[in-house]
């Protein structure tokens, strides 16, 4: 489930204590770094670094789950890529008209490794950052209007709520005999489609209730400087940023 | 504190009045329960007090509603919410944050209180509700009763003088429902907060509130002290509200000529009644 | 008939249902009571195969839920949830009821008959839009959709929560009527007055264990069991308990008034 990859895992590690803005920049630069290099080993290093950071911040299990999900997805992508790319020297032929080439393998590998190396930092960042902290710094430091960050955090907050609601709906329909225990995925999808109606109805009600509750608690009075929590830049933030910039520069050089 | 004069309201797009000819005065420090079958206009009444009507839900508005001297039509909902705090039935829907502390911060930040004031108010509100230990908890891990306490704490932090609650125990079990009402009674008695609570569970209302309003089809049918209202059990049955069984028992004893006193509102009063009859 | 045999179930490590055994016989009306988090909803989901036990067995009309497809169990078992909005997904009442029948009856004429029958019984206009109706009315639609299927077993998870007294009575009377004609009922409820009025058999659950299992009159006056499960009895039995042995097995205001009158005469 999506929710299991994005929600916050409490902790007090080095990464947890960074300024949310640092975390955002750190992960973005790490993400971009894998696109400025063509070196497989460098990207592999980045993936290992992500994993190490994950282990260090006490979210080893989550990191491995993300990695294994990405690898599964990558295998499919890799196979498709390798089959379409015909440039370069043929290593061997699957059929007469379907060569597997060195360039194809190399490029496809680079492609999926980049995908993994670019996705991991962002998911890790979300695992060690409270959404509210992230939205607070976006408002305070970058001047993004509160209503946008509020909409974003609300949307993310509602993912598990709606997932639970959908689970309840599927249960209710199974109980009346809708055969969700079918093995046929297309059949299952056509069965799921009509259930969007009850989900939509309950979502709209819930969002309306939230809007009224927010409005009555002065949502429209909010200003940029309203935030209570303060997010200072400390030594560890400078250090983290310095490290990631070095990585980025190394990426460009190689 | 709250007055409604000849108040009528019809939602935009609806054919009939949700509320009609409402005349109501609620004084500072009262603890009022509102009961009625579904469609009686209970929720609409709460919306009229906290300004959701006419500012969020539009429609035909006749008569006037004033809260703490402010006409609800003339002031903004924010101005009203400095005085009126609202708790809604949909426990998950009314939350705006994912951590308890952030839920309390939301309103305080919006109204622009200074830092020291915010710190103080959060501590006080959590302590009053007895949930200081939940401060850093993620809201989705809390039980229904705990969530409703968080919602109340978030409102209390804004120090309202009136609390309006729309079926706050609708999704709770009897134990948590009792806790919420005990809390409301304390807020009413200790802090003098005026409480207006809509509730389906007649036994809870009879046990806790002082004044009971019975609504039916958009009008106020009965309004008075709990004991007085219970006397009208026939009228209540007619709109589908069943008085507590101890009160039904009292009516039976009265019919048999065994009892002459007031109708009991809870078990303790019923016990006293039975002892009196048997003596 | 519903039978639990040493059933255990856990979502993760700690068991939610721990070695529970009971039988709800054909035509019985059992109420399952207990505080929030006692495992009541889990029991209902185990009943119709939405959850499968990790050890022990759950047997429904002779079928082991572990080896029977949930969609097959659903043909003879009706489930009513607390929230009707999770069920209703069609734009008219008639369509909603017919949709539920598709999984039970293959014959279209039979489906139309069944639908017509409950529409008349509930006095519904089949063309109305369920979403424009009140919560209580939508719960009645969900119940109508369930009854149209002629279930042999009905499992009800807090069917009256959030309804007013009148709506509550309407729902319960419909259920009682079916029960009288031999349908087995298992109902989770927090409402002790409803338990007192409608159930014949009470199961008391606390932290995944069954504390009480017996006749309403016995269980609802067993203070030790009720207290252990943090359940308070209905008002009249609670009042009667305060007056000792002369008032045992009193559950209605009429019985109580009768006993008091007798006590006065004596």
mmCIF file with all atom_site columns, C-alpha atoms in Angstrom, chain C residues 103-257:
data_model
loop_
_atom_site.group_PDB
_atom_site.id
_atom_site.type_symbol
_atom_site.label_atom_id
_atom_site.label_alt_id
_atom_site.label_comp_id
_atom_site.label_asym_id
_atom_site.label_entity_id
_atom_site.label_seq_id
_atom_site.pdbx_PDB_ins_code
_atom_site.Cartn_x
_atom_site.Cartn_y
_atom_site.Cartn_z
_atom_site.occupancy
_atom_site.B_iso_or_equiv
_atom_site.pdbx_formal_charge
_atom_site.auth_seq_id
_atom_site.auth_comp_id
_atom_site.auth_asym_id
_atom_site.auth_atom_id
_atom_site.pdbx_PDB_model_num
ATOM 1   C CA . UNK C 1 103 ? -24.722 -12.749 -6.496  1.00 0.00 ? 103 UNK C CA 1
ATOM 2   C CA . UNK C 1 104 ? -27.457 -14.895 -4.984  1.00 0.00 ? 104 UNK C CA 1
ATOM 3   C CA . UNK C 1 105 ? -30.086 -15.711 -7.601  1.00 0.00 ? 105 UNK C CA 1
ATOM 4   C CA . UNK C 1 106 ? -29.253 -16.591 -11.212 1.00 0.00 ? 106 UNK C CA 1
ATOM 5   C CA . UNK C 1 107 ? -32.855 -16.245 -12.334 1.00 0.00 ? 107 UNK C CA 1
ATOM 6   C CA . UNK C 1 108 ? -33.700 -12.659 -13.283 1.00 0.00 ? 108 UNK C CA 1
ATOM 7   C CA . UNK C 1 109 ? -37.453 -13.047 -12.688 1.00 0.00 ? 109 UNK C CA 1
ATOM 8   C CA . UNK C 1 110 ? -36.733 -14.300 -9.176  1.00 0.00 ? 110 UNK C CA 1
ATOM 9   C CA . UNK C 1 111 ? -34.510 -11.273 -8.558  1.00 0.00 ? 111 UNK C CA 1
ATOM 10  C CA . UNK C 1 112 ? -37.257 -8.888  -9.648  1.00 0.00 ? 112 UNK C CA 1
ATOM 11  C CA . UNK C 1 113 ? -39.790 -10.647 -7.429  1.00 0.00 ? 113 UNK C CA 1
ATOM 12  C CA . UNK C 1 114 ? -37.544 -10.497 -4.387  1.00 0.00 ? 114 UNK C CA 1
ATOM 13  C CA . UNK C 1 115 ? -36.786 -6.830  -5.010  1.00 0.00 ? 115 UNK C CA 1
ATOM 14  C CA . UNK C 1 116 ? -40.465 -5.948  -5.419  1.00 0.00 ? 116 UNK C CA 1
ATOM 15  C CA . UNK C 1 117 ? -41.301 -7.845  -2.243  1.00 0.00 ? 117 UNK C CA 1
ATOM 16  C CA . UNK C 1 118 ? -38.904 -5.906  -0.002  1.00 0.00 ? 118 UNK C CA 1
ATOM 17  C CA . UNK C 1 119 ? -39.685 -2.567  -1.665  1.00 0.00 ? 119 UNK C CA 1
ATOM 18  C CA . UNK C 1 120 ? -43.312 -3.103  -0.646  1.00 0.00 ? 120 UNK C CA 1
ATOM 19  C CA . UNK C 1 121 ? -42.416 -4.419  2.776   1.00 0.00 ? 121 UNK C CA 1
ATOM 20  C CA . UNK C 1 122 ? -40.266 -1.348  3.508   1.00 0.00 ? 122 UNK C CA 1
ATOM 21  C CA . UNK C 1 123 ? -42.655 1.008   1.661   1.00 0.00 ? 123 UNK C CA 1
ATOM 22  C CA . UNK C 1 124 ? -39.831 2.316   -0.515  1.00 0.00 ? 124 UNK C CA 1
ATOM 23  C CA . UNK C 1 125 ? -40.195 4.078   -3.841  1.00 0.00 ? 125 UNK C CA 1
ATOM 24  C CA . UNK C 1 126 ? -37.720 2.053   -5.897  1.00 0.00 ? 126 UNK C CA 1
ATOM 25  C CA . UNK C 1 127 ? -36.843 5.006   -8.121  1.00 0.00 ? 127 UNK C CA 1
ATOM 26  C CA . UNK C 1 128 ? -35.574 7.221   -5.281  1.00 0.00 ? 128 UNK C CA 1
ATOM 27  C CA . UNK C 1 129 ? -31.943 8.194   -5.002  1.00 0.00 ? 129 UNK C CA 1
ATOM 28  C CA . UNK C 1 130 ? -30.452 6.669   -1.824  1.00 0.00 ? 130 UNK C CA 1
ATOM 29  C CA . UNK C 1 131 ? -27.886 9.451   -1.490  1.00 0.00 ? 131 UNK C CA 1
ATOM 30  C CA . UNK C 1 132 ? -30.563 12.106  -0.980  1.00 0.00 ? 132 UNK C CA 1
ATOM 31  C CA . UNK C 1 133 ? -32.012 10.213  1.989   1.00 0.00 ? 133 UNK C CA 1
ATOM 32  C CA . UNK C 1 134 ? -31.124 10.398  5.675   1.00 0.00 ? 134 UNK C CA 1
ATOM 33  C CA . UNK C 1 135 ? -28.629 8.139   7.381   1.00 0.00 ? 135 UNK C CA 1
ATOM 34  C CA . UNK C 1 136 ? -31.396 6.123   9.042   1.00 0.00 ? 136 UNK C CA 1
ATOM 35  C CA . UNK C 1 137 ? -33.226 5.650   5.750   1.00 0.00 ? 137 UNK C CA 1
ATOM 36  C CA . UNK C 1 138 ? -30.013 4.533   4.055   1.00 0.00 ? 138 UNK C CA 1
ATOM 37  C CA . UNK C 1 139 ? -29.496 1.986   6.820   1.00 0.00 ? 139 UNK C CA 1
ATOM 38  C CA . UNK C 1 140 ? -33.015 0.704   6.045   1.00 0.00 ? 140 UNK C CA 1
ATOM 39  C CA . UNK C 1 141 ? -32.045 0.411   2.356   1.00 0.00 ? 141 UNK C CA 1
ATOM 40  C CA . UNK C 1 142 ? -28.986 -1.616  3.340   1.00 0.00 ? 142 UNK C CA 1
ATOM 41  C CA . UNK C 1 143 ? -31.225 -3.841  5.465   1.00 0.00 ? 143 UNK C CA 1
ATOM 42  C CA . UNK C 1 144 ? -33.782 -4.204  2.660   1.00 0.00 ? 144 UNK C CA 1
ATOM 43  C CA . UNK C 1 145 ? -31.011 -5.197  0.280   1.00 0.00 ? 145 UNK C CA 1
ATOM 44  C CA . UNK C 1 146 ? -29.899 -7.819  2.794   1.00 0.00 ? 146 UNK C CA 1
ATOM 45  C CA . UNK C 1 147 ? -33.378 -9.215  3.507   1.00 0.00 ? 147 UNK C CA 1
ATOM 46  C CA . UNK C 1 148 ? -34.156 -9.504  -0.219  1.00 0.00 ? 148 UNK C CA 1
ATOM 47  C CA . UNK C 1 149 ? -31.471 -12.179 -0.387  1.00 0.00 ? 149 UNK C CA 1
ATOM 48  C CA . UNK C 1 150 ? -33.389 -14.426 2.041   1.00 0.00 ? 150 UNK C CA 1
ATOM 49  C CA . UNK C 1 151 ? -30.320 -15.073 4.187   1.00 0.00 ? 151 UNK C CA 1
ATOM 50  C CA . UNK C 1 152 ? -30.307 -18.022 6.570   1.00 0.00 ? 152 UNK C CA 1
ATOM 51  C CA . UNK C 1 153 ? -27.882 -16.219 8.858   1.00 0.00 ? 153 UNK C CA 1
ATOM 52  C CA . UNK C 1 154 ? -27.689 -12.484 9.537   1.00 0.00 ? 154 UNK C CA 1
ATOM 53  C CA . UNK C 1 155 ? -24.607 -10.874 11.039  1.00 0.00 ? 155 UNK C CA 1
ATOM 54  C CA . UNK C 1 156 ? -25.138 -7.315  12.230  1.00 0.00 ? 156 UNK C CA 1
ATOM 55  C CA . UNK C 1 157 ? -22.282 -5.052  13.303  1.00 0.00 ? 157 UNK C CA 1
ATOM 56  C CA . UNK C 1 158 ? -23.744 -2.198  15.371  1.00 0.00 ? 158 UNK C CA 1
ATOM 57  C CA . UNK C 1 159 ? -26.673 -1.768  12.984  1.00 0.00 ? 159 UNK C CA 1
ATOM 58  C CA . UNK C 1 160 ? -28.367 1.017   14.988  1.00 0.00 ? 160 UNK C CA 1
ATOM 59  C CA . UNK C 1 161 ? -25.443 3.301   15.848  1.00 0.00 ? 161 UNK C CA 1
ATOM 60  C CA . UNK C 1 162 ? -26.128 6.906   14.895  1.00 0.00 ? 162 UNK C CA 1
ATOM 61  C CA . UNK C 1 163 ? -29.843 6.327   14.341  1.00 0.00 ? 163 UNK C CA 1
ATOM 62  C CA . UNK C 1 164 ? -32.638 7.974   16.295  1.00 0.00 ? 164 UNK C CA 1
ATOM 63  C CA . UNK C 1 165 ? -34.957 5.922   18.449  1.00 0.00 ? 165 UNK C CA 1
ATOM 64  C CA . UNK C 1 166 ? -37.682 5.569   15.843  1.00 0.00 ? 166 UNK C CA 1
ATOM 65  C CA . UNK C 1 167 ? -35.308 4.469   13.060  1.00 0.00 ? 167 UNK C CA 1
ATOM 66  C CA . UNK C 1 168 ? -33.667 2.119   15.506  1.00 0.00 ? 168 UNK C CA 1
ATOM 67  C CA . UNK C 1 169 ? -36.992 0.468   16.369  1.00 0.00 ? 169 UNK C CA 1
ATOM 68  C CA . UNK C 1 170 ? -37.931 0.131   12.683  1.00 0.00 ? 170 UNK C CA 1
ATOM 69  C CA . UNK C 1 171 ? -34.675 -1.665  11.902  1.00 0.00 ? 171 UNK C CA 1
ATOM 70  C CA . UNK C 1 172 ? -34.884 -3.929  14.942  1.00 0.00 ? 172 UNK C CA 1
ATOM 71  C CA . UNK C 1 173 ? -38.525 -4.900  14.306  1.00 0.00 ? 173 UNK C CA 1
ATOM 72  C CA . UNK C 1 174 ? -37.664 -6.005  10.759  1.00 0.00 ? 174 UNK C CA 1
ATOM 73  C CA . UNK C 1 175 ? -34.787 -8.099  12.066  1.00 0.00 ? 175 UNK C CA 1
ATOM 74  C CA . UNK C 1 176 ? -36.914 -9.609  14.854  1.00 0.00 ? 176 UNK C CA 1
ATOM 75  C CA . UNK C 1 177 ? -39.582 -10.559 12.314  1.00 0.00 ? 177 UNK C CA 1
ATOM 76  C CA . UNK C 1 178 ? -37.079 -12.532 10.225  1.00 0.00 ? 178 UNK C CA 1
ATOM 77  C CA . UNK C 1 179 ? -35.645 -14.106 13.340  1.00 0.00 ? 179 UNK C CA 1
ATOM 78  C CA . UNK C 1 180 ? -39.137 -15.277 14.295  1.00 0.00 ? 180 UNK C CA 1
ATOM 79  C CA . UNK C 1 181 ? -39.337 -17.107 10.977  1.00 0.00 ? 181 UNK C CA 1
ATOM 80  C CA . UNK C 1 182 ? -36.184 -19.066 11.735  1.00 0.00 ? 182 UNK C CA 1
ATOM 81  C CA . UNK C 1 183 ? -33.281 -16.878 10.584  1.00 0.00 ? 183 UNK C CA 1
ATOM 82  C CA . UNK C 1 184 ? -30.214 -17.030 12.836  1.00 0.00 ? 184 UNK C CA 1
ATOM 83  C CA . UNK C 1 185 ? -28.997 -13.629 14.073  1.00 0.00 ? 185 UNK C CA 1
ATOM 84  C CA . UNK C 1 186 ? -25.686 -12.563 15.568  1.00 0.00 ? 186 UNK C CA 1
ATOM 85  C CA . UNK C 1 187 ? -25.599 -8.859  16.448  1.00 0.00 ? 187 UNK C CA 1
ATOM 86  C CA . UNK C 1 188 ? -22.838 -6.675  17.863  1.00 0.00 ? 188 UNK C CA 1
ATOM 87  C CA . UNK C 1 189 ? -24.257 -3.804  19.876  1.00 0.00 ? 189 UNK C CA 1
ATOM 88  C CA . UNK C 1 190 ? -23.418 -1.278  22.555  1.00 0.00 ? 190 UNK C CA 1
ATOM 89  C CA . UNK C 1 191 ? -27.059 -0.681  23.324  1.00 0.00 ? 191 UNK C CA 1
ATOM 90  C CA . UNK C 1 192 ? -28.038 -2.701  26.365  1.00 0.00 ? 192 UNK C CA 1
ATOM 91  C CA . UNK C 1 193 ? -31.722 -1.758  26.045  1.00 0.00 ? 193 UNK C CA 1
ATOM 92  C CA . UNK C 1 194 ? -31.773 -3.324  22.553  1.00 0.00 ? 194 UNK C CA 1
ATOM 93  C CA . UNK C 1 195 ? -29.949 -6.394  23.839  1.00 0.00 ? 195 UNK C CA 1
ATOM 94  C CA . UNK C 1 196 ? -32.502 -6.688  26.613  1.00 0.00 ? 196 UNK C CA 1
ATOM 95  C CA . UNK C 1 197 ? -35.474 -6.246  24.274  1.00 0.00 ? 197 UNK C CA 1
ATOM 96  C CA . UNK C 1 198 ? -34.495 -8.395  21.302  1.00 0.00 ? 198 UNK C CA 1
ATOM 97  C CA . UNK C 1 199 ? -31.741 -10.896 22.069  1.00 0.00 ? 199 UNK C CA 1
ATOM 98  C CA . UNK C 1 200 ? -32.325 -14.383 23.466  1.00 0.00 ? 200 UNK C CA 1
ATOM 99  C CA . UNK C 1 201 ? -28.686 -15.226 23.994  1.00 0.00 ? 201 UNK C CA 1
ATOM 100 C CA . UNK C 1 202 ? -25.778 -12.986 25.049  1.00 0.00 ? 202 UNK C CA 1
ATOM 101 C CA . UNK C 1 203 ? -22.053 -13.407 24.420  1.00 0.00 ? 203 UNK C CA 1
ATOM 102 C CA . UNK C 1 204 ? -19.719 -11.178 26.450  1.00 0.00 ? 204 UNK C CA 1
ATOM 103 C CA . UNK C 1 205 ? -16.287 -10.509 25.005  1.00 0.00 ? 205 UNK C CA 1
ATOM 104 C CA . UNK C 1 206 ? -13.332 -8.879  26.743  1.00 0.00 ? 206 UNK C CA 1
ATOM 105 C CA . UNK C 1 207 ? -9.846  -8.530  25.261  1.00 0.00 ? 207 UNK C CA 1
ATOM 106 C CA . UNK C 1 208 ? -10.391 -11.367 22.841  1.00 0.00 ? 208 UNK C CA 1
ATOM 107 C CA . UNK C 1 209 ? -11.723 -13.828 25.397  1.00 0.00 ? 209 UNK C CA 1
ATOM 108 C CA . UNK C 1 210 ? -15.286 -14.971 25.911  1.00 0.00 ? 210 UNK C CA 1
ATOM 109 C CA . UNK C 1 211 ? -16.332 -14.117 29.483  1.00 0.00 ? 211 UNK C CA 1
ATOM 110 C CA . UNK C 1 212 ? -20.023 -14.872 29.329  1.00 0.00 ? 212 UNK C CA 1
ATOM 111 C CA . UNK C 1 213 ? -22.288 -17.057 27.176  1.00 0.00 ? 213 UNK C CA 1
ATOM 112 C CA . UNK C 1 214 ? -25.900 -17.714 28.131  1.00 0.00 ? 214 UNK C CA 1
ATOM 113 C CA . UNK C 1 215 ? -29.493 -16.566 28.353  1.00 0.00 ? 215 UNK C CA 1
ATOM 114 C CA . UNK C 1 216 ? -30.146 -12.811 28.378  1.00 0.00 ? 216 UNK C CA 1
ATOM 115 C CA . UNK C 1 217 ? -31.732 -12.930 31.821  1.00 0.00 ? 217 UNK C CA 1
ATOM 116 C CA . UNK C 1 218 ? -28.743 -14.744 33.311  1.00 0.00 ? 218 UNK C CA 1
ATOM 117 C CA . UNK C 1 219 ? -25.887 -12.898 31.654  1.00 0.00 ? 219 UNK C CA 1
ATOM 118 C CA . UNK C 1 220 ? -27.362 -9.402  31.919  1.00 0.00 ? 220 UNK C CA 1
ATOM 119 C CA . UNK C 1 221 ? -27.740 -9.754  35.685  1.00 0.00 ? 221 UNK C CA 1
ATOM 120 C CA . UNK C 1 222 ? -24.325 -11.299 36.250  1.00 0.00 ? 222 UNK C CA 1
ATOM 121 C CA . UNK C 1 223 ? -22.573 -8.317  37.751  1.00 0.00 ? 223 UNK C CA 1
ATOM 122 C CA . UNK C 1 224 ? -19.148 -9.988  37.917  1.00 0.00 ? 224 UNK C CA 1
ATOM 123 C CA . UNK C 1 225 ? -19.089 -10.770 34.198  1.00 0.00 ? 225 UNK C CA 1
ATOM 124 C CA . UNK C 1 226 ? -20.427 -7.379  33.121  1.00 0.00 ? 226 UNK C CA 1
ATOM 125 C CA . UNK C 1 227 ? -17.965 -5.497  35.306  1.00 0.00 ? 227 UNK C CA 1
ATOM 126 C CA . UNK C 1 228 ? -15.033 -7.572  34.084  1.00 0.00 ? 228 UNK C CA 1
ATOM 127 C CA . UNK C 1 229 ? -15.997 -6.647  30.516  1.00 0.00 ? 229 UNK C CA 1
ATOM 128 C CA . UNK C 1 230 ? -16.583 -2.941  31.409  1.00 0.00 ? 230 UNK C CA 1
ATOM 129 C CA . UNK C 1 231 ? -20.202 -3.149  30.290  1.00 0.00 ? 231 UNK C CA 1
ATOM 130 C CA . UNK C 1 232 ? -22.993 -1.525  32.255  1.00 0.00 ? 232 UNK C CA 1
ATOM 131 C CA . UNK C 1 233 ? -26.337 -3.308  32.280  1.00 0.00 ? 233 UNK C CA 1
ATOM 132 C CA . UNK C 1 234 ? -29.543 -1.754  30.966  1.00 0.00 ? 234 UNK C CA 1
ATOM 133 C CA . UNK C 1 235 ? -31.260 0.713   33.297  1.00 0.00 ? 235 UNK C CA 1
ATOM 134 C CA . UNK C 1 236 ? -34.039 -1.452  34.726  1.00 0.00 ? 236 UNK C CA 1
ATOM 135 C CA . UNK C 1 237 ? -31.926 -4.549  35.454  1.00 0.00 ? 237 UNK C CA 1
ATOM 136 C CA . UNK C 1 238 ? -29.270 -2.237  36.915  1.00 0.00 ? 238 UNK C CA 1
ATOM 137 C CA . UNK C 1 239 ? -31.908 -0.702  39.183  1.00 0.00 ? 239 UNK C CA 1
ATOM 138 C CA . UNK C 1 240 ? -33.300 -4.122  40.099  1.00 0.00 ? 240 UNK C CA 1
ATOM 139 C CA . UNK C 1 241 ? -29.827 -5.353  41.050  1.00 0.00 ? 241 UNK C CA 1
ATOM 140 C CA . UNK C 1 242 ? -29.696 -2.642  43.696  1.00 0.00 ? 242 UNK C CA 1
ATOM 141 C CA . UNK C 1 243 ? -32.665 -4.225  45.490  1.00 0.00 ? 243 UNK C CA 1
ATOM 142 C CA . UNK C 1 244 ? -31.465 -7.754  46.084  1.00 0.00 ? 244 UNK C CA 1
ATOM 143 C CA . UNK C 1 245 ? -33.029 -11.182 45.538  1.00 0.00 ? 245 UNK C CA 1
ATOM 144 C CA . UNK C 1 246 ? -36.686 -10.069 45.513  1.00 0.00 ? 246 UNK C CA 1
ATOM 145 C CA . UNK C 1 247 ? -35.990 -8.388  42.175  1.00 0.00 ? 247 UNK C CA 1
ATOM 146 C CA . UNK C 1 248 ? -34.098 -11.054 40.221  1.00 0.00 ? 248 UNK C CA 1
ATOM 147 C CA . UNK C 1 249 ? -34.931 -11.481 36.536  1.00 0.00 ? 249 UNK C CA 1
ATOM 148 C CA . UNK C 1 250 ? -36.588 -8.101  36.203  1.00 0.00 ? 250 UNK C CA 1
ATOM 149 C CA . UNK C 1 251 ? -35.924 -6.529  32.822  1.00 0.00 ? 251 UNK C CA 1
ATOM 150 C CA . UNK C 1 252 ? -38.837 -4.250  31.873  1.00 0.00 ? 252 UNK C CA 1
ATOM 151 C CA . UNK C 1 253 ? -40.370 -1.230  33.644  1.00 0.00 ? 253 UNK C CA 1
ATOM 152 C CA . UNK C 1 254 ? -43.672 -3.163  33.787  1.00 0.00 ? 254 UNK C CA 1
ATOM 153 C CA . UNK C 1 255 ? -42.120 -6.112  35.627  1.00 0.00 ? 255 UNK C CA 1
ATOM 154 C CA . UNK C 1 256 ? -40.311 -3.739  37.966  1.00 0.00 ? 256 UNK C CA 1
ATOM 155 C CA . UNK C 1 257 ? -43.470 -1.774  38.755  1.00 0.00 ? 257 UNK C CA 1
#
